[in-house]
Coordinates of C-alpha atoms in Angstrom, one line a residue:
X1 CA -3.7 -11.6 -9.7
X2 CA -2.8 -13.7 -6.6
X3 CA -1.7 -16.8 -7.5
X4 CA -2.0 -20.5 -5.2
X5 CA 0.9 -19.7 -3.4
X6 CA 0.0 -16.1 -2.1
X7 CA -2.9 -18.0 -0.9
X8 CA -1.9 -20.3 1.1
X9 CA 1.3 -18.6 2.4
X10 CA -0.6 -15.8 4.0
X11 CA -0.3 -17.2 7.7
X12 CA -4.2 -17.1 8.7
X13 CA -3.9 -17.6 12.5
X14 CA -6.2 -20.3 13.4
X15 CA -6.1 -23.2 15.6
X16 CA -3.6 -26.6 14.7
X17 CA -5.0 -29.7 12.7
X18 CA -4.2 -32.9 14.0
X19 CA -3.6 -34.8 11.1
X20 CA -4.5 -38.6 10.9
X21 CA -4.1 -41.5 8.8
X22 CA -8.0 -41.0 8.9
X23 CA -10.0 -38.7 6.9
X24 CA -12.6 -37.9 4.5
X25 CA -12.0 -35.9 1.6
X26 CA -15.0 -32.8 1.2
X27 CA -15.1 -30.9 -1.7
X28 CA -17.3 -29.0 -3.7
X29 CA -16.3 -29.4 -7.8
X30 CA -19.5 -27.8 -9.0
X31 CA -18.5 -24.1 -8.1
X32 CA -21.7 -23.5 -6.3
X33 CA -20.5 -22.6 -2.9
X34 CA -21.8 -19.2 -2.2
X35 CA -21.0 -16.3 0.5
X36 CA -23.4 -13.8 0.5
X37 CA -25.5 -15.4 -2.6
X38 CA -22.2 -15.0 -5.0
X39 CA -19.8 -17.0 -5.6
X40 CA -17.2 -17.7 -3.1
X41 CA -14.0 -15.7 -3.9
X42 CA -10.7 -17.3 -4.7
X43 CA -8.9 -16.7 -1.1
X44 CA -12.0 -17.7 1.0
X45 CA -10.7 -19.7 4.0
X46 CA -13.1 -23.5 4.5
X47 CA -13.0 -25.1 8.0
X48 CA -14.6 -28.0 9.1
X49 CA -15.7 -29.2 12.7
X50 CA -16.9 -32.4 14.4
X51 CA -19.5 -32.3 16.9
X52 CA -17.4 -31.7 19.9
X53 CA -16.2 -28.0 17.8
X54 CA -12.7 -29.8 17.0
X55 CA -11.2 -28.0 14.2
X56 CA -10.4 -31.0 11.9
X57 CA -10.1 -29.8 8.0
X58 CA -9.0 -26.2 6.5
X59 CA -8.7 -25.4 2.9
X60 CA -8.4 -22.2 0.4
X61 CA -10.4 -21.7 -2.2
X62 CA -8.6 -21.7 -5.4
X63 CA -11.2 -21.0 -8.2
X64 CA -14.4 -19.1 -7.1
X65 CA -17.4 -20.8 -5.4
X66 CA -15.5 -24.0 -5.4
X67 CA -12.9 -25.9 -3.3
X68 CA -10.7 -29.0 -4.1
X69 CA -10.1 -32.8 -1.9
X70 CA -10.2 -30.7 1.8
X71 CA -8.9 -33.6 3.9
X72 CA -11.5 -33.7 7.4
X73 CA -9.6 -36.3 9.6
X74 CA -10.7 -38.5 12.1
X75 CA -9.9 -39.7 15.5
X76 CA -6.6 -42.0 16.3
X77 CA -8.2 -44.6 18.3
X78 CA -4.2 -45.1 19.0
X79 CA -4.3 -41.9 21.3
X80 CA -6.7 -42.4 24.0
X81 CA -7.5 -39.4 25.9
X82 CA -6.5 -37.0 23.0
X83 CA -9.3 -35.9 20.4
X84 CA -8.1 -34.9 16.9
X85 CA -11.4 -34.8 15.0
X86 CA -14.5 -37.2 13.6
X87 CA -15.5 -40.7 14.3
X88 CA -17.8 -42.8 11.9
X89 CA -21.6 -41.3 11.4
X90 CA -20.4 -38.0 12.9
X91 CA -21.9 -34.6 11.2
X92 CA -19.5 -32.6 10.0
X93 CA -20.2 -28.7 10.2
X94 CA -18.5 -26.2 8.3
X95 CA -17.6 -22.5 8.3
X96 CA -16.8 -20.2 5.2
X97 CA -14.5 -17.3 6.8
X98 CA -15.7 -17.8 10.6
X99 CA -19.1 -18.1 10.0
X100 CA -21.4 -20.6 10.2
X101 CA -22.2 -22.5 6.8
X102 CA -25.4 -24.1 5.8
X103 CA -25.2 -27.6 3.6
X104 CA -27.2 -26.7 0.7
X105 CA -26.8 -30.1 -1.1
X106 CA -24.6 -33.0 -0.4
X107 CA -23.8 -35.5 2.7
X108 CA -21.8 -34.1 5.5
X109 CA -21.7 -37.3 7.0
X110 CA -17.8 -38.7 7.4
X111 CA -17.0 -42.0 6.8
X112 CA -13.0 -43.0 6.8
X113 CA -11.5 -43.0 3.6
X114 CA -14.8 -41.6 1.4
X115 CA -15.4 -38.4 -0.4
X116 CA -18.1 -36.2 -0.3
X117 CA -19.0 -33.7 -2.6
X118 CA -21.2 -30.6 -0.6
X119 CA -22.6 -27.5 -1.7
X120 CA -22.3 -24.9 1.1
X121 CA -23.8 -21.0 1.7
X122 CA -23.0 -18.6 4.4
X123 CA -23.6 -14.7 4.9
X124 CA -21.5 -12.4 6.7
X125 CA -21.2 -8.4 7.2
X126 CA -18.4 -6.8 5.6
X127 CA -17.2 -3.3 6.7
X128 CA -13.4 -1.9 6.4
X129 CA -12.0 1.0 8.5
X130 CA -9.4 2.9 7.7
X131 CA -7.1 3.5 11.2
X132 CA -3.9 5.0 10.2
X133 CA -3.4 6.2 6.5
X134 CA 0.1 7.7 5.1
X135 CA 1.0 10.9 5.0
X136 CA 3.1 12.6 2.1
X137 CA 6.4 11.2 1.3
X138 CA 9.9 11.7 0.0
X139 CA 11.8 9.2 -2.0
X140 CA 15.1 9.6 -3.7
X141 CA 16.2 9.2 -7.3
X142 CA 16.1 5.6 -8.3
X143 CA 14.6 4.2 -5.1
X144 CA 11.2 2.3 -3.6
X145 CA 9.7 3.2 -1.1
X146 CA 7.1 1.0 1.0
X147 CA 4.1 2.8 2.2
X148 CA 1.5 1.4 5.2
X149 CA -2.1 1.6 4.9
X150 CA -3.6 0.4 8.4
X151 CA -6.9 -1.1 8.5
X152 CA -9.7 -2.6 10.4
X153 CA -12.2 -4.8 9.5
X154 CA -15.4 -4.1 11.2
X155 CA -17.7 -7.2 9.7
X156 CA -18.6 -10.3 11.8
X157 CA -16.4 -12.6 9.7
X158 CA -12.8 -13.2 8.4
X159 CA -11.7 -10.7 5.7
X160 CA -9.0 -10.2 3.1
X161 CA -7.8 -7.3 1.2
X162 CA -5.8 -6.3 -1.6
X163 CA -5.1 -3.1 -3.1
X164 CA -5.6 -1.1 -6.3
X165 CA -3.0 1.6 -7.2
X166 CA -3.1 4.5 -9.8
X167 CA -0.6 7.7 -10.3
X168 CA -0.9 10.8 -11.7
X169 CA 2.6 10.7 -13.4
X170 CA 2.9 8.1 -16.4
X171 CA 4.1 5.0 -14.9
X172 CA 6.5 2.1 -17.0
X173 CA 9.5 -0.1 -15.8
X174 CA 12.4 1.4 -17.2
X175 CA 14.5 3.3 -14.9
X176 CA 13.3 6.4 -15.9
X177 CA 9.6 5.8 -15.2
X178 CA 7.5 6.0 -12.0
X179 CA 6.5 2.2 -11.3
X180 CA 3.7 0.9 -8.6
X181 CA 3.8 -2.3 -6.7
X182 CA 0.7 -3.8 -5.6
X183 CA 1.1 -6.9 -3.0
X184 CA 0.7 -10.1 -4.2
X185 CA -0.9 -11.9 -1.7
X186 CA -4.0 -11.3 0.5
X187 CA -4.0 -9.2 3.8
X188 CA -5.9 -11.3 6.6
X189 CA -8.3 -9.8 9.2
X190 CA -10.2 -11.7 12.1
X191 CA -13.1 -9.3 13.2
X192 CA -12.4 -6.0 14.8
X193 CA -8.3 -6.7 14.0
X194 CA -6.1 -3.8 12.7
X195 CA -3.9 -4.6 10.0
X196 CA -1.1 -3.1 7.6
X197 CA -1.4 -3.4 4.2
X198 CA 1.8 -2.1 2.1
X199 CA 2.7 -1.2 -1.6
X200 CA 5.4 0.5 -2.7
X201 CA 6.6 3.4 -5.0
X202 CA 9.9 3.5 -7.2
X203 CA 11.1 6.8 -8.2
X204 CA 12.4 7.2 -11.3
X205 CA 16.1 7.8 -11.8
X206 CA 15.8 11.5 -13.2
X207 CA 12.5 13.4 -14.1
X208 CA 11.7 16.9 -14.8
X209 CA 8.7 16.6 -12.6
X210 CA 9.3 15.9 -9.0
X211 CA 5.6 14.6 -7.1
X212 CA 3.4 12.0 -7.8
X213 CA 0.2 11.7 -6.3
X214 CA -0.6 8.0 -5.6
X215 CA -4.2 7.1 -5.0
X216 CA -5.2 4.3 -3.7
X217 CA -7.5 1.6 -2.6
X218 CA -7.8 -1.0 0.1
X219 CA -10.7 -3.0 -0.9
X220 CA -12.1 -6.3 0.4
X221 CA -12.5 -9.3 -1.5
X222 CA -15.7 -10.0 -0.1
X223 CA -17.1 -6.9 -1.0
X224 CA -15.1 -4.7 -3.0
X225 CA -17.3 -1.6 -2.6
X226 CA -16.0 -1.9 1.0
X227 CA -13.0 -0.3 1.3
X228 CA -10.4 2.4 2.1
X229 CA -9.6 4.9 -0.7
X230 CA -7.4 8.0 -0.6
X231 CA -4.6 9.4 -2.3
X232 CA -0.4 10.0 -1.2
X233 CA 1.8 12.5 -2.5
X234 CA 5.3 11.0 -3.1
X235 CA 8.1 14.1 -3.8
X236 CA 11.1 12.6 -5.4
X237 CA 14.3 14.5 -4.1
X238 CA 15.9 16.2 -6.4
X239 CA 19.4 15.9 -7.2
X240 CA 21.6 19.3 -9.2
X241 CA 25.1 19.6 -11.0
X242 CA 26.3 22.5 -9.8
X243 CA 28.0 24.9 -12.6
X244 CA 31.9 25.3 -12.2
X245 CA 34.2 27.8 -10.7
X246 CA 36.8 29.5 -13.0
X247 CA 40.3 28.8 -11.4
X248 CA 40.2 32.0 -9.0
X249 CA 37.1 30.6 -7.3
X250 CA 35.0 33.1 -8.4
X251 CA 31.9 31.7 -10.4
X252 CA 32.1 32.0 -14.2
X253 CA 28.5 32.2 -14.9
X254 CA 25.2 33.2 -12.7
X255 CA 23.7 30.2 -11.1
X256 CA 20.8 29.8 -9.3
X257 CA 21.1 26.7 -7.1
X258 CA 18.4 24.1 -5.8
X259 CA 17.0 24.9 -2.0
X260 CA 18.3 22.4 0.5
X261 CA 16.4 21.0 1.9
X262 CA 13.8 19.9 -0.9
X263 CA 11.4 19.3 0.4
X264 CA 11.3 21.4 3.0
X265 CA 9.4 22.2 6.5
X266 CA 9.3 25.1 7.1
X267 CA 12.8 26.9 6.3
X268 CA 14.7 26.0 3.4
X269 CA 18.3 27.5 2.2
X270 CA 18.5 28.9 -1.5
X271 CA 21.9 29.5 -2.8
X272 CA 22.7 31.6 -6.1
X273 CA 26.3 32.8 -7.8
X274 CA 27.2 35.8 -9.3
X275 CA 29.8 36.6 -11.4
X276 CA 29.6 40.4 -11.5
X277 CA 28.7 42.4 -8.8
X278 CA 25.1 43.4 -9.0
X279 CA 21.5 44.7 -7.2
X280 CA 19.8 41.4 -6.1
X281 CA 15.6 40.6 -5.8
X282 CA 14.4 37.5 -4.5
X283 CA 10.5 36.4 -5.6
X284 CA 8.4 33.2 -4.6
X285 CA 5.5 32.3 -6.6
X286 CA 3.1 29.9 -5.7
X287 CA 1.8 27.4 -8.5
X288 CA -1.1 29.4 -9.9
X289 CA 1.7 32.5 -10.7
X290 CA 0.9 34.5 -7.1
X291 CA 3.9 36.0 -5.5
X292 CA 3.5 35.0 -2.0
X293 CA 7.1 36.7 -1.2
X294 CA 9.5 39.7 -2.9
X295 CA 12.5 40.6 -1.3
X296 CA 15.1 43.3 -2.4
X297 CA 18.7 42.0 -1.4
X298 CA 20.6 45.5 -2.5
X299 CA 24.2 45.2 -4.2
X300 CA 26.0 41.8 -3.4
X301 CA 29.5 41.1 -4.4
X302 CA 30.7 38.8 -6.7
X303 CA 30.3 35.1 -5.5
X304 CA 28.6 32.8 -3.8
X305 CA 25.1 33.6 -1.7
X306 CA 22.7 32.4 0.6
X307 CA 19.3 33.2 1.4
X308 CA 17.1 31.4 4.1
X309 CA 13.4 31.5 3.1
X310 CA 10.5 30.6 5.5
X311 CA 6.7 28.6 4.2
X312 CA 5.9 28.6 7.8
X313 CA 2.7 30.5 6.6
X314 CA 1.7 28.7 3.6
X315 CA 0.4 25.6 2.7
X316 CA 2.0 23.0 2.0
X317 CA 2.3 22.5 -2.4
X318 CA 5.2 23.3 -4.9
X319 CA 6.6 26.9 -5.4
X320 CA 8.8 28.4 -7.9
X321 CA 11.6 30.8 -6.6
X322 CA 13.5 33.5 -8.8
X323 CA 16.6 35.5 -8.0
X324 CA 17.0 38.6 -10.6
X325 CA 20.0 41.0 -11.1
X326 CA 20.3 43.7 -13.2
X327 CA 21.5 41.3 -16.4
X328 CA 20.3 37.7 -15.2
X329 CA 17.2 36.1 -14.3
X330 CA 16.8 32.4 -12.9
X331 CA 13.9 30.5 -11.2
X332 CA 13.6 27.0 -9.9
X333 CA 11.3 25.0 -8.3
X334 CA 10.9 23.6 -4.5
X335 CA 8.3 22.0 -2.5
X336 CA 6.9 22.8 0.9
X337 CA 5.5 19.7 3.0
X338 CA 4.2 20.4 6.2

């Protein structure tokens, strides 16, 4: 939920208020206001105009189709020359995000020092465009990442977005878990601007399972069946404790290392240790069990190994590679982003 202070901390650019010892307080505390026949959303943006178009009186709306005492001030008879809003008897006119608003009940006349309580109604278009969406991303243990989602709202009136996150690994707040972050304040768009909107991703610390596919949705609050919906993959980097040497330098056990890099585009290095000398094969499998790659390596020597392995003709996805010898077999997994 976005609270008063993400509201009004947003930084709408509009133009300055001159404020006045004179004013009249509009305000609408029957929740009737209406954009687009419902009820204004808490977030809407209220301006108010005197005749000559002077922009005299802003205010957010709080609790839907409502809005509290919006000061609308007046002219400073003390500063000839300079215009800073309404005189007595002038009609006020208002506008609910940009457009124009009709006064469905009430007196929008000011008067110095009243109140008046108006009803208003508007109707604008509402249309989101996606510009630039993320592409996969790699996070390590323990860390957030913050990930742009760059937008363009194609109605006729100011917009404002939010988002809605969901991941296809558990999430929780321990230090273990996968945890989303969804912004907590509104994203601001005059017509036809491009915007960014960002949440972020923490990685857990350690996890057996190494990508999370994030989907999202940038939605308006206008409309929310307008919006921007597609998923991320996020591939936590995975860390490995490597098994000791004995104290010749020669390994004590068999050890099939993780690739470096993981992930990887396109080439990746796959180390292994052997403590006996012994006929090597390498195998890739892709994740429905397909080998996509067998390779016989012939006798090797006791000790340390490397082998370079190339995806630069499969897609990208998760892999499991597998180094046997005549007494050991080990596989592991790695991830090819392209």
């Amino acid at each position: 939920m976005v609270g008063l202070a993400a509201i009004l901390c947003t930084g709408v650019q509009a133009q300055e208020i001159q404020v006045t010892p004179f004013y009249t307080d509009f305000f609408d505390t029957l929740y009737s206001s209406t954009l687009n026949g419902a009820l204004m959303p808490a977030g809407t943006i209220i301006e108010a105009f005197d005749p000559d178009g002077i922009l005299c009186g802003r205010k957010a709306v709080i609790t839907a189709g409502g809005f509290g005492f919006m000061p609308v001030y007046g002219d400073d008879g003390e500063t000839p020359g300079v215009d800073e809003g309404a005189v007595a008897n002038d009609t006020i006119t208002f506008k609910i995000n940009g457009r124009l608003a009709t006064v469905v009940t009430g007196d929008p006349i000011w008067n110095d020092l009243s109140g008046q309580n108006v009803q208003l109604s508007a109707t604008s278009t509402v249309a989101i465009t996606g510009i630039t969406l993320p592409g996969a991303q790699v996070v390590a243990p323990g860390a957030t990442i913050t990930i742009p989602v760059e937008v363009r709202n194609d109605g006729d009136g100011l917009d404002f977005y939010s988002v809605n996150l969901s991941m296809s690994q558990p999430g929780g707040t321990g230090v273990n878990d996968w945890e989303a972050f969804e912004p907590d304040s509104f994203v601001y768009a005059d017509p036809n601007e491009i915007v960014t909107v960002y949440f972020s991703i923490r990685a857990p610390l350690w996890a057996v399972d190494t990508l999370n596919v994030v989907s999202y949705s940038v939605y308006s609050n206008l409309d929310t069946t307008q919006k921007v919906e597609s998923t991320v993959d996020i591939y936590r980097t995975i860390t490995d404790v490597e098994d000791p040497s004995d104290p010749d330098g020669l390994p004590a056990s068999f050890t099939v290392h993780q690739n470096y890099p993981n992930p990887f585009n396109p080439s990746t290095t796959i180390a292994f240790d052997l403590p006996t000398a012994s006929t090597v094969r390498f195998e890739v499998y892709d994740i429905l069990g397909r080998q996509v790659e067998g390779r016989e390596l012939g006798m090797l020597g006791t000790g340390p190994h490397e082998i370079e392995f190339s995806g630069y003709n499969l897609s990208s996805g998760v892999y499991f590679y597998r180094v046997v010898t005549q007494s050991y077999a080990q596989s592991r997994k790695m991830i090819l982003m392209k």
